[in-house]
PDB file of C-alpha atoms and ligand atoms in Angstrom:
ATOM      1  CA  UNK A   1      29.639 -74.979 -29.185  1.00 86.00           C
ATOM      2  CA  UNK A   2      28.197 -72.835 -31.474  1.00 89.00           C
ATOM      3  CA  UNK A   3      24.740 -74.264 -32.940  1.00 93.00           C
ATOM      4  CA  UNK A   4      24.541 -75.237 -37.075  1.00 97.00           C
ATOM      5  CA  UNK A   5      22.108 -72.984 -38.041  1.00 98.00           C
ATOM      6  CA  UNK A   6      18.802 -74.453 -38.675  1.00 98.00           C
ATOM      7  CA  UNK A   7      17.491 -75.510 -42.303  1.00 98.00           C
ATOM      8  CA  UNK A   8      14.668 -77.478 -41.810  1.00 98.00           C
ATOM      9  CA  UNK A   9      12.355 -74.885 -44.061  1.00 98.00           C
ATOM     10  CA  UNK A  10      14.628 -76.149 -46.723  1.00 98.00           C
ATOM     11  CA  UNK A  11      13.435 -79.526 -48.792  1.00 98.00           C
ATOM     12  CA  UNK A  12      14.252 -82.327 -51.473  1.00 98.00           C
ATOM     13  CA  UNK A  13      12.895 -79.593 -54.453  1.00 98.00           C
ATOM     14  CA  UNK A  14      15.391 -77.140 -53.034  1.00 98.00           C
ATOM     15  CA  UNK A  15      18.482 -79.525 -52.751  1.00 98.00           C
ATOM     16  CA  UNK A  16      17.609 -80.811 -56.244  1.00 97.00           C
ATOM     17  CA  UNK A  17      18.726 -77.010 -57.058  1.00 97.00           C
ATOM     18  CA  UNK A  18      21.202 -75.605 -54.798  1.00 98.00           C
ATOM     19  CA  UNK A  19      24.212 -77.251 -52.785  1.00 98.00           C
ATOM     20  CA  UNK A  20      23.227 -78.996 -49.923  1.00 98.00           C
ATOM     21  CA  UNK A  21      25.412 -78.654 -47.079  1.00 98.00           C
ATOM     22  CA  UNK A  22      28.274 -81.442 -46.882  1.00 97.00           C
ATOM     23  CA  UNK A  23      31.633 -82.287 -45.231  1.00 97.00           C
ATOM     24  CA  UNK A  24      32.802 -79.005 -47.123  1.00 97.00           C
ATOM     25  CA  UNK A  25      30.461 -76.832 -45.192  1.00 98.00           C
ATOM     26  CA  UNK A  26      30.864 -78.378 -41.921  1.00 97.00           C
ATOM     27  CA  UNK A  27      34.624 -78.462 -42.143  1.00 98.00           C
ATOM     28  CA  UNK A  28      34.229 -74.415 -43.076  1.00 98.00           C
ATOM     29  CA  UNK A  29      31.908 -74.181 -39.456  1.00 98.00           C
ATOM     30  CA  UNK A  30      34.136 -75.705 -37.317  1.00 98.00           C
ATOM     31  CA  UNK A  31      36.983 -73.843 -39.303  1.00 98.00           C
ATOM     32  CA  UNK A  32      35.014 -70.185 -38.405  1.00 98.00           C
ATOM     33  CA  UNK A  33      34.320 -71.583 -34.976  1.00 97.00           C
ATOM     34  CA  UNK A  34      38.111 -72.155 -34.148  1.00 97.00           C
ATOM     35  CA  UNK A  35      38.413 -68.544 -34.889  1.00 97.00           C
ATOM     36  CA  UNK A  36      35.472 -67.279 -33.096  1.00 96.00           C
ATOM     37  CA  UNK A  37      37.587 -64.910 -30.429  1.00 97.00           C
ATOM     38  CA  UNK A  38      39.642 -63.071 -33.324  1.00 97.00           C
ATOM     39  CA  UNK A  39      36.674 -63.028 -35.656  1.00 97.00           C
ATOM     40  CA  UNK A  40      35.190 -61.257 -32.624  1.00 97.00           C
ATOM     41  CA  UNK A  41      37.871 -58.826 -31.362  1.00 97.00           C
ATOM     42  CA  UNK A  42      38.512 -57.833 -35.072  1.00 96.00           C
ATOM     43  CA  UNK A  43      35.022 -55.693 -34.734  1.00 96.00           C
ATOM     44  CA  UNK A  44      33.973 -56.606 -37.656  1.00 98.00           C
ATOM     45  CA  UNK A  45      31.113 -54.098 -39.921  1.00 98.00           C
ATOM     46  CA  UNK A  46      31.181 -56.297 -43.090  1.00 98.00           C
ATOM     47  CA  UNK A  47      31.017 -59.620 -44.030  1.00 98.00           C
ATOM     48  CA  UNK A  48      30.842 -61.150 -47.688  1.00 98.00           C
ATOM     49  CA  UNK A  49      30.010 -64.842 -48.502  1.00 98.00           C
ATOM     50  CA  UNK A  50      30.736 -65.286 -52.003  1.00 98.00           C
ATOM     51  CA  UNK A  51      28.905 -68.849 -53.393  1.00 98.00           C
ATOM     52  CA  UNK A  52      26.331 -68.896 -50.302  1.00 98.00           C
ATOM     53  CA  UNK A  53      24.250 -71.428 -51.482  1.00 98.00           C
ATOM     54  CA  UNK A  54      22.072 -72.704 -48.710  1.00 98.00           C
ATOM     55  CA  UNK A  55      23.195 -70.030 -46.338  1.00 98.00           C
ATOM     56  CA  UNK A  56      24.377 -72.041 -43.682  1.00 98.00           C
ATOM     57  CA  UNK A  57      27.757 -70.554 -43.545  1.00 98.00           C
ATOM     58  CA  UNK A  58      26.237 -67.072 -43.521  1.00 98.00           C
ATOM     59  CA  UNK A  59      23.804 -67.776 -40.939  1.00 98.00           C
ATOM     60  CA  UNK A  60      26.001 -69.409 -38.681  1.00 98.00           C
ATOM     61  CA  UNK A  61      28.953 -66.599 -38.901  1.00 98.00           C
ATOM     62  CA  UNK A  62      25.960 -63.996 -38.761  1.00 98.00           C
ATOM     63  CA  UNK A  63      24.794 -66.226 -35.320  1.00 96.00           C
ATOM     64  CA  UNK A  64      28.383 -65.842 -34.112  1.00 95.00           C
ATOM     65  CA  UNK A  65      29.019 -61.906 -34.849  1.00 97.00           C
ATOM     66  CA  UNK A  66      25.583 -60.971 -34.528  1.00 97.00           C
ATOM     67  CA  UNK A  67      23.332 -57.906 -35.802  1.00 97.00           C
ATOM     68  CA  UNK A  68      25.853 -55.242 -35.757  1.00 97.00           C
ATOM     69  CA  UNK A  69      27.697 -56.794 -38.964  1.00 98.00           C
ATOM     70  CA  UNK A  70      25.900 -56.340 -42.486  1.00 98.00           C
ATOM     71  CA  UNK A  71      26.025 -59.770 -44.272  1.00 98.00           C
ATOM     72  CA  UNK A  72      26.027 -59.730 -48.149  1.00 98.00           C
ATOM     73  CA  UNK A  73      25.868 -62.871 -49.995  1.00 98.00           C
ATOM     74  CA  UNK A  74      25.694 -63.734 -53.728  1.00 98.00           C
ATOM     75  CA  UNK A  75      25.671 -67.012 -55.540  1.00 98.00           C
ATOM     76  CA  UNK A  76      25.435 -67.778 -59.504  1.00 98.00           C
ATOM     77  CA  UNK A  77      22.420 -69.600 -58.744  1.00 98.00           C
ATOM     78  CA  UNK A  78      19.316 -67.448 -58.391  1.00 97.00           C
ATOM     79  CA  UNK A  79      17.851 -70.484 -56.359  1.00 98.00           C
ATOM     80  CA  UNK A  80      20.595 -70.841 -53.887  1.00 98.00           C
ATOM     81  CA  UNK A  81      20.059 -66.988 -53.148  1.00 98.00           C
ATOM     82  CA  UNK A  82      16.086 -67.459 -52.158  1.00 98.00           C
ATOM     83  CA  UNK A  83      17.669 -70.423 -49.986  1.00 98.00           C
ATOM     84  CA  UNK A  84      20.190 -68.276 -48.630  1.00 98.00           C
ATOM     85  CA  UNK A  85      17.687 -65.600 -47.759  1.00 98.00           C
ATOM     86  CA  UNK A  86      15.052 -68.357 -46.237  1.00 98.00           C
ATOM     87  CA  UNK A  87      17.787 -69.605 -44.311  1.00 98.00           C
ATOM     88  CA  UNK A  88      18.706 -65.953 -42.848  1.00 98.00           C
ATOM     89  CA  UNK A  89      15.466 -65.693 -42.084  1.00 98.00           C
ATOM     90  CA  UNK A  90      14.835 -69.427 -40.218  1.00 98.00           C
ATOM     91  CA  UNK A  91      17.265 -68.268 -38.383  1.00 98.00           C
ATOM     92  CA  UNK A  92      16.893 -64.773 -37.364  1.00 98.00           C
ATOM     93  CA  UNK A  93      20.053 -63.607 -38.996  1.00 98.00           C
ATOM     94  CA  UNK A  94      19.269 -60.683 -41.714  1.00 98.00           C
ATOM     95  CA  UNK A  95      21.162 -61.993 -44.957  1.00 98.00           C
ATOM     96  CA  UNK A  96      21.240 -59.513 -47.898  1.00 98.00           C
ATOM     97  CA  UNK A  97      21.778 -61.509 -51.022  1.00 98.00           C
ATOM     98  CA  UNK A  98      22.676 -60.593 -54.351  1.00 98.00           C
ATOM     99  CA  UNK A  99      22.087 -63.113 -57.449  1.00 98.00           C
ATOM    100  CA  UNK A 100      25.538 -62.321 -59.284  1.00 98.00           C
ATOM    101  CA  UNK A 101      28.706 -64.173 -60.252  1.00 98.00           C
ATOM    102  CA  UNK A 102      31.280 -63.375 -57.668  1.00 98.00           C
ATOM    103  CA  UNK A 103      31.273 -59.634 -56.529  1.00 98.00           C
ATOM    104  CA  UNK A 104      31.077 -58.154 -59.398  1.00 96.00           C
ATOM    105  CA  UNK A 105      28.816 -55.429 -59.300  1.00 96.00           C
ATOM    106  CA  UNK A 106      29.643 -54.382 -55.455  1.00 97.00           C
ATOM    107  CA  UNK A 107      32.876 -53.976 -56.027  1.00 96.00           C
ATOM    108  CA  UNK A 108      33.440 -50.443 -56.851  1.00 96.00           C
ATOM    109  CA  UNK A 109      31.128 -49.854 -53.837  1.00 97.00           C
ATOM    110  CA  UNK A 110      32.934 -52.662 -51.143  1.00 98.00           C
ATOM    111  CA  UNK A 111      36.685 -51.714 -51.957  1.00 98.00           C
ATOM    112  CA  UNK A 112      38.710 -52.336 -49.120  1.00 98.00           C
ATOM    113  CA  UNK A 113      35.613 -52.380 -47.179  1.00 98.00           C
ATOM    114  CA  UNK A 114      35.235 -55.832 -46.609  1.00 98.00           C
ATOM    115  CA  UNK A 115      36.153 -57.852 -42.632  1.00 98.00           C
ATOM    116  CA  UNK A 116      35.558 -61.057 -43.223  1.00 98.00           C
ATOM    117  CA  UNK A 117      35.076 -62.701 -46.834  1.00 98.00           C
ATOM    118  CA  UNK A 118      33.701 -66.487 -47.065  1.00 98.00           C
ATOM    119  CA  UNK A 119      34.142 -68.909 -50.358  1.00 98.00           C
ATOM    120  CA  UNK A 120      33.379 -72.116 -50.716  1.00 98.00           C
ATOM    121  CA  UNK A 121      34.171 -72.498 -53.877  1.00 98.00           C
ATOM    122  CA  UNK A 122      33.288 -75.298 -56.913  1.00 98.00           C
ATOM    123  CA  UNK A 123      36.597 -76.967 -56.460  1.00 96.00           C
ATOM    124  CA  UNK A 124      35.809 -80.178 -57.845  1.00 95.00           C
ATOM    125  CA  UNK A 125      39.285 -80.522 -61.261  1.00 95.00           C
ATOM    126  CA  UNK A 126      36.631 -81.299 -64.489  1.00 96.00           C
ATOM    127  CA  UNK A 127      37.117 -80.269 -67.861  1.00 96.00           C
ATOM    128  CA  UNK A 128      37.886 -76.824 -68.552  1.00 95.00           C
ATOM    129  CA  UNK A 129      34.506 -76.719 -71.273  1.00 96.00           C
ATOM    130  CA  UNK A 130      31.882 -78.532 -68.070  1.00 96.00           C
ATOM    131  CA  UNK A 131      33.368 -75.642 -65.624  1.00 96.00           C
ATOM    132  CA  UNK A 132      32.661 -73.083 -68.345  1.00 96.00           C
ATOM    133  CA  UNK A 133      29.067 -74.490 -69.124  1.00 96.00           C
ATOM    134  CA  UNK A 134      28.349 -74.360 -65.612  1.00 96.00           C
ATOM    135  CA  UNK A 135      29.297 -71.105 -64.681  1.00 95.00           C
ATOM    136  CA  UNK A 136      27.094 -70.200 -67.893  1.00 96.00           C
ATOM    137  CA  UNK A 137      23.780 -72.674 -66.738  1.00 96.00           C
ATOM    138  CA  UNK A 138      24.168 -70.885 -63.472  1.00 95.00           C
ATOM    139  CA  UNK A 139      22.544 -74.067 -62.089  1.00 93.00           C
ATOM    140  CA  UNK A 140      23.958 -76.405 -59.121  1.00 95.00           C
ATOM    141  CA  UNK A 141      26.178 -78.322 -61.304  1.00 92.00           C
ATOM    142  CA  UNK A 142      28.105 -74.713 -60.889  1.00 95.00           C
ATOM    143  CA  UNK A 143      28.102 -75.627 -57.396  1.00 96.00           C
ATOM    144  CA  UNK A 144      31.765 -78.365 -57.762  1.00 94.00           C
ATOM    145  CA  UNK A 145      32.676 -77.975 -61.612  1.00 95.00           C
ATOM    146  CA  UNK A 146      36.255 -76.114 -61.318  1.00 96.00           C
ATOM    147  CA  UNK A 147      38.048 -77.157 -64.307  1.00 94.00           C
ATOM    148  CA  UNK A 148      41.651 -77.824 -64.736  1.00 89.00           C
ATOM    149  CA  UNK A 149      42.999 -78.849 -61.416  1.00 93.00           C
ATOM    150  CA  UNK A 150      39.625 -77.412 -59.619  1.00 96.00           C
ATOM    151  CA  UNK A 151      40.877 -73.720 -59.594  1.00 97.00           C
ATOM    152  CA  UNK A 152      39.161 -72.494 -62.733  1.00 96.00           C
ATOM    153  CA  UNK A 153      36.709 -70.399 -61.017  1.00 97.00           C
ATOM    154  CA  UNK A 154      38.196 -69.824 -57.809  1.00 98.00           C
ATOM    155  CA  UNK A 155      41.185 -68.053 -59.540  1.00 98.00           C
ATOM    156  CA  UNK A 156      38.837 -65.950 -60.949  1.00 97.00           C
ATOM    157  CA  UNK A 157      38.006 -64.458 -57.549  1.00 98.00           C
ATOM    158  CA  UNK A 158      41.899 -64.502 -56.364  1.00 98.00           C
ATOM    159  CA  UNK A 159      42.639 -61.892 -58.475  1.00 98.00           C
ATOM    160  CA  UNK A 160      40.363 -59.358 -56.973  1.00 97.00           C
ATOM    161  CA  UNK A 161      39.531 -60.183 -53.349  1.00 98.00           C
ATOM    162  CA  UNK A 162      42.779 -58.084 -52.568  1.00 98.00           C
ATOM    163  CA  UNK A 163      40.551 -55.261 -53.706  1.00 98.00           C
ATOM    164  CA  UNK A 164      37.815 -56.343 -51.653  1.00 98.00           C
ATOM    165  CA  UNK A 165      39.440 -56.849 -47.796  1.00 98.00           C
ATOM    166  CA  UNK A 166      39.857 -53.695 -45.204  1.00 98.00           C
ATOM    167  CA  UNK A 167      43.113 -53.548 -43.481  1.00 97.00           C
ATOM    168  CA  UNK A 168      42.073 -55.755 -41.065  1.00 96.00           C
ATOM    169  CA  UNK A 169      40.213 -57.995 -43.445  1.00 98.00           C
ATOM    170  CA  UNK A 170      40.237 -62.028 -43.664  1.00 98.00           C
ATOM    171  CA  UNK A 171      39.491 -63.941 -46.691  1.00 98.00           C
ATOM    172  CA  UNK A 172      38.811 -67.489 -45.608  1.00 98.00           C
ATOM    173  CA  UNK A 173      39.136 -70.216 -48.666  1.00 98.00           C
ATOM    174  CA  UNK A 174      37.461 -74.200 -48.893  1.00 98.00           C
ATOM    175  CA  UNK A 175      40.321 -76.293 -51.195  1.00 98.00           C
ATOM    176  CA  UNK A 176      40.669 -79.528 -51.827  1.00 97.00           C
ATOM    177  CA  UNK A 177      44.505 -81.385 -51.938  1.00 96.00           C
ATOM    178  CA  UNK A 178      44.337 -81.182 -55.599  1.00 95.00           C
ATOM    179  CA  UNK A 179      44.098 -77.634 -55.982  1.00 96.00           C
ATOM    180  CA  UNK A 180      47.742 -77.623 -54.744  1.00 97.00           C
ATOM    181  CA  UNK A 181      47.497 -75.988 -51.396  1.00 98.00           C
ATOM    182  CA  UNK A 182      51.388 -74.728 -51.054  1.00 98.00           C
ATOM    183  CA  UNK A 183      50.944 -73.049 -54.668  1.00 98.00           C
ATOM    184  CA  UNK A 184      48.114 -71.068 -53.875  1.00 98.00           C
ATOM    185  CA  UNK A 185      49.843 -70.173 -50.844  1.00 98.00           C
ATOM    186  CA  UNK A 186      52.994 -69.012 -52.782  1.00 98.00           C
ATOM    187  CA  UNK A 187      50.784 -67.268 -55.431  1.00 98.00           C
ATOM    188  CA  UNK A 188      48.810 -64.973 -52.915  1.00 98.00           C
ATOM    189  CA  UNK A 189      51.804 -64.034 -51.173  1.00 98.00           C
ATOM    190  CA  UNK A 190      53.800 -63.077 -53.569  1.00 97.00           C
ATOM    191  CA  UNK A 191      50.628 -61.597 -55.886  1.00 98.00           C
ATOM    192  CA  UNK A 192      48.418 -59.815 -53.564  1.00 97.00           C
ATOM    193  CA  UNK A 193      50.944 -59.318 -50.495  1.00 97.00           C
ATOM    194  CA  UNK A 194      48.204 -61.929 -48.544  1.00 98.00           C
ATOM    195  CA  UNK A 195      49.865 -64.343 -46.512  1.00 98.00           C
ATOM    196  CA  UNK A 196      48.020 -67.236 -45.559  1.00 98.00           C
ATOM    197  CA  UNK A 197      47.423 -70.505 -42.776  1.00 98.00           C
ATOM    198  CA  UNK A 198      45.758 -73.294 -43.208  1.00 98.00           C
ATOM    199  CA  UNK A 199      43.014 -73.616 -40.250  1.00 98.00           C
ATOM    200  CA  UNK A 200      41.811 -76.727 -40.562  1.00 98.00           C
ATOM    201  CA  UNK A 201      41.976 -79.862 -42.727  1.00 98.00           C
ATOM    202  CA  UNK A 202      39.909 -82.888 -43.050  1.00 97.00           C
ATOM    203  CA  UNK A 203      40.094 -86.100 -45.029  1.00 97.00           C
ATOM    204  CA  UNK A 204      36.278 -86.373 -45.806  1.00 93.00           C
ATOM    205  CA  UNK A 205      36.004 -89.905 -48.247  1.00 92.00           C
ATOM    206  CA  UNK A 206      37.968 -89.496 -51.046  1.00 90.00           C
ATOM    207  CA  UNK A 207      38.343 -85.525 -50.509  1.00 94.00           C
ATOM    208  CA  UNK A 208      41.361 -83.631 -48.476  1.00 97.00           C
ATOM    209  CA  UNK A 209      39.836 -80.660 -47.817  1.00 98.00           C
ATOM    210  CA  UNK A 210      42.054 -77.700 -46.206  1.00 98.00           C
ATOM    211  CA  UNK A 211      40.579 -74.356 -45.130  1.00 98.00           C
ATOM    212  CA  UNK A 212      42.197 -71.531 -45.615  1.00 98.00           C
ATOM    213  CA  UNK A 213      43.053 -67.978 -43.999  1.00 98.00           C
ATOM    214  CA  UNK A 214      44.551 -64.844 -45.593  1.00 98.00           C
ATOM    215  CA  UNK A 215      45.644 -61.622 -44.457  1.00 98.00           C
ATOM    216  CA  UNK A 216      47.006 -58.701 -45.582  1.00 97.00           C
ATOM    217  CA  UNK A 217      50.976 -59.443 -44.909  1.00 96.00           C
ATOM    218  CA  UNK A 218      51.842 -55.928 -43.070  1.00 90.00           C
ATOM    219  CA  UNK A 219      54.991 -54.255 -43.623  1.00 82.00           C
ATOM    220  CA  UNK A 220      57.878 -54.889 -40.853  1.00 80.00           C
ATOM    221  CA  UNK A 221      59.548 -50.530 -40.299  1.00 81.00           C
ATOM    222  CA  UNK A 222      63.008 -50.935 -39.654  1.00 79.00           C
ATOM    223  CA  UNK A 223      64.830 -47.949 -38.686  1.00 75.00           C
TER     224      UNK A 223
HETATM  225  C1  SAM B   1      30.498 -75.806 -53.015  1.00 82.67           C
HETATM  226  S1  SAM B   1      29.053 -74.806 -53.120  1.00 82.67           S
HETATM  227  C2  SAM B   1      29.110 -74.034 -51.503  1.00 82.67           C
HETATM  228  C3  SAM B   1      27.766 -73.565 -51.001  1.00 82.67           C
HETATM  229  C4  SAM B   1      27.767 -73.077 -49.554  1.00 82.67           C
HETATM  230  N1  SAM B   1      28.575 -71.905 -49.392  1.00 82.67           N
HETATM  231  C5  SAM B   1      28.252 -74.163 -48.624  1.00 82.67           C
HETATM  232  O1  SAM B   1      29.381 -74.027 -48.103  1.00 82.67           O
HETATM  233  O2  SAM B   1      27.528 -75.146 -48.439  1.00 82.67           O
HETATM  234  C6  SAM B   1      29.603 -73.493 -54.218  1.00 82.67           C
HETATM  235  C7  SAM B   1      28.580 -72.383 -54.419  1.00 82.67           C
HETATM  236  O3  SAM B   1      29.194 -71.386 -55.246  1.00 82.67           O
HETATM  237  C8  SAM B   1      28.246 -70.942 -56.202  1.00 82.67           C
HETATM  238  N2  SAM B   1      29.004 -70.376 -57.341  1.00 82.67           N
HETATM  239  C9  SAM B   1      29.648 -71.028 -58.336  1.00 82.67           C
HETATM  240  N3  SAM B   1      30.233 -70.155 -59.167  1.00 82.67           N
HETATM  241  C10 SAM B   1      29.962 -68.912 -58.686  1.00 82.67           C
HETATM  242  C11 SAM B   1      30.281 -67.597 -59.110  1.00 82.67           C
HETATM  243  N4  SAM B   1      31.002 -67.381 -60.225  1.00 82.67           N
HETATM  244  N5  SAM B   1      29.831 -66.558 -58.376  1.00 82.67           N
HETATM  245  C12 SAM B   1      29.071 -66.757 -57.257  1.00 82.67           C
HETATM  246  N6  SAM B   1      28.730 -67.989 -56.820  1.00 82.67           N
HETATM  247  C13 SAM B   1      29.172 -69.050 -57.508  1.00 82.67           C
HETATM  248  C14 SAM B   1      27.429 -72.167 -56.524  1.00 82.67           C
HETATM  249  O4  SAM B   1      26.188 -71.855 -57.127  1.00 82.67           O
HETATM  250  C15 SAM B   1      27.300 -72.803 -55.140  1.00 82.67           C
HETATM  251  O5  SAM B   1      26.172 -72.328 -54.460  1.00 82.67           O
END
């Protein structure tokens, strides 16, 4: 068993400003745990957490793959990056975090570069104008607001993480039930050519939480 990374160095001040871990991150651990072998044998060079907030999930896939992998983070928040890079640094995993809304600047620079791609996204359905506002306040209250049906800002980052994953890339995804699991499915497939699996799923209180793995659907040569 593979240990959760350690984030003692983080307090009440910090969670008061950044996403503290929950059944969403734990379910995405034991999700990335479940696929330690292939995540392994893939040979990974980068990986790309998109929303890091504390930096557990970082820290604990950069535990797994180890110092050979470059690990870039970036979160809204400009607080959850200084507790993504503490938490990198608690636990000896070197976390290189950008304070940006999805990928946006990198991505010129990361096409079809990217191994393994990580979001947890806000998934929480609200009203399309609180998503908006707190994608704008860049605060934690971006942390769940997802508007309309929860996929406000996640289908933001749908439409270009195509661009973002190598051949061999995975692009693993945190939903909730009411996000409509089978449509996303549908959408990526026939969209982006990325089929998909769900690798877990967890009724956590009132949440149905699913996580999520795509790959680039490869072409079947018939002669
Ligand atoms: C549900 S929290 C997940 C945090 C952490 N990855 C975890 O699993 O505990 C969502 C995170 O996404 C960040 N976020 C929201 N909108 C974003 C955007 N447009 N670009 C980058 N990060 C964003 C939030 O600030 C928050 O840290």
């Amino acid at each position: 068993m593979i240990p959760t990374p350690d984030l003692s160095h983080l307090t009440s001040e910090d969670y008061a400003l950044t996403y503290e871990p929950a059944e969403d991150t734990f379910l995405f651990l034991d999700a990335l745990e479940s696929d330690v072998e292939d995540l392994k044998n893939s040979r990974p060079l980068i990986c790309l957490e998109i929303g890091s907030g504390s930096g557990c999930v970082s820290s604990f896939i950069g535990q797994i793959l180890g110092p050979s992998v470059l690990y870039l983070c970036t979160d809204i928040n400009p607080h959850a990056c200084r507790c993504s890079q503490s938490t990198g640094k608690q636990n000896k995993v070197s976390l290189e975090c950008v304070n940006t809304s999805f990928a946006s600047p990198l991505m010129s620079r990361l096409r079809h570069q990217v191994d393994v791609v990580l979001f947890n996204p806000p998934y929480v359905p609200t009203e399309y104008e609180e998503a908006h506002i707190a994608q704008q306040a860049k605060s934690i209250s971006g942390a769940w607001a997802g508007g309309y049906d929860g996929m406000q800002v996640t289908n933001t980052f749908l439409e270009t993480v195509k661009d973002l994953l190598s051949d061999k890339g995975r692009f693993y995804l945190v939903a909730l039930k009411q996000n409509n699991i089978p449509e996303i499915q549908r959408r990526m497939l026939d969209e982006h050519n990325l089929e998909s699996e769900v690798v877990l799923q967890r009724r956590a209180g009132r949440e149905h939480l699913f996580i999520l793995r795509f790959t680039i659907k490869k072409k079947v040569i018939t002669s």
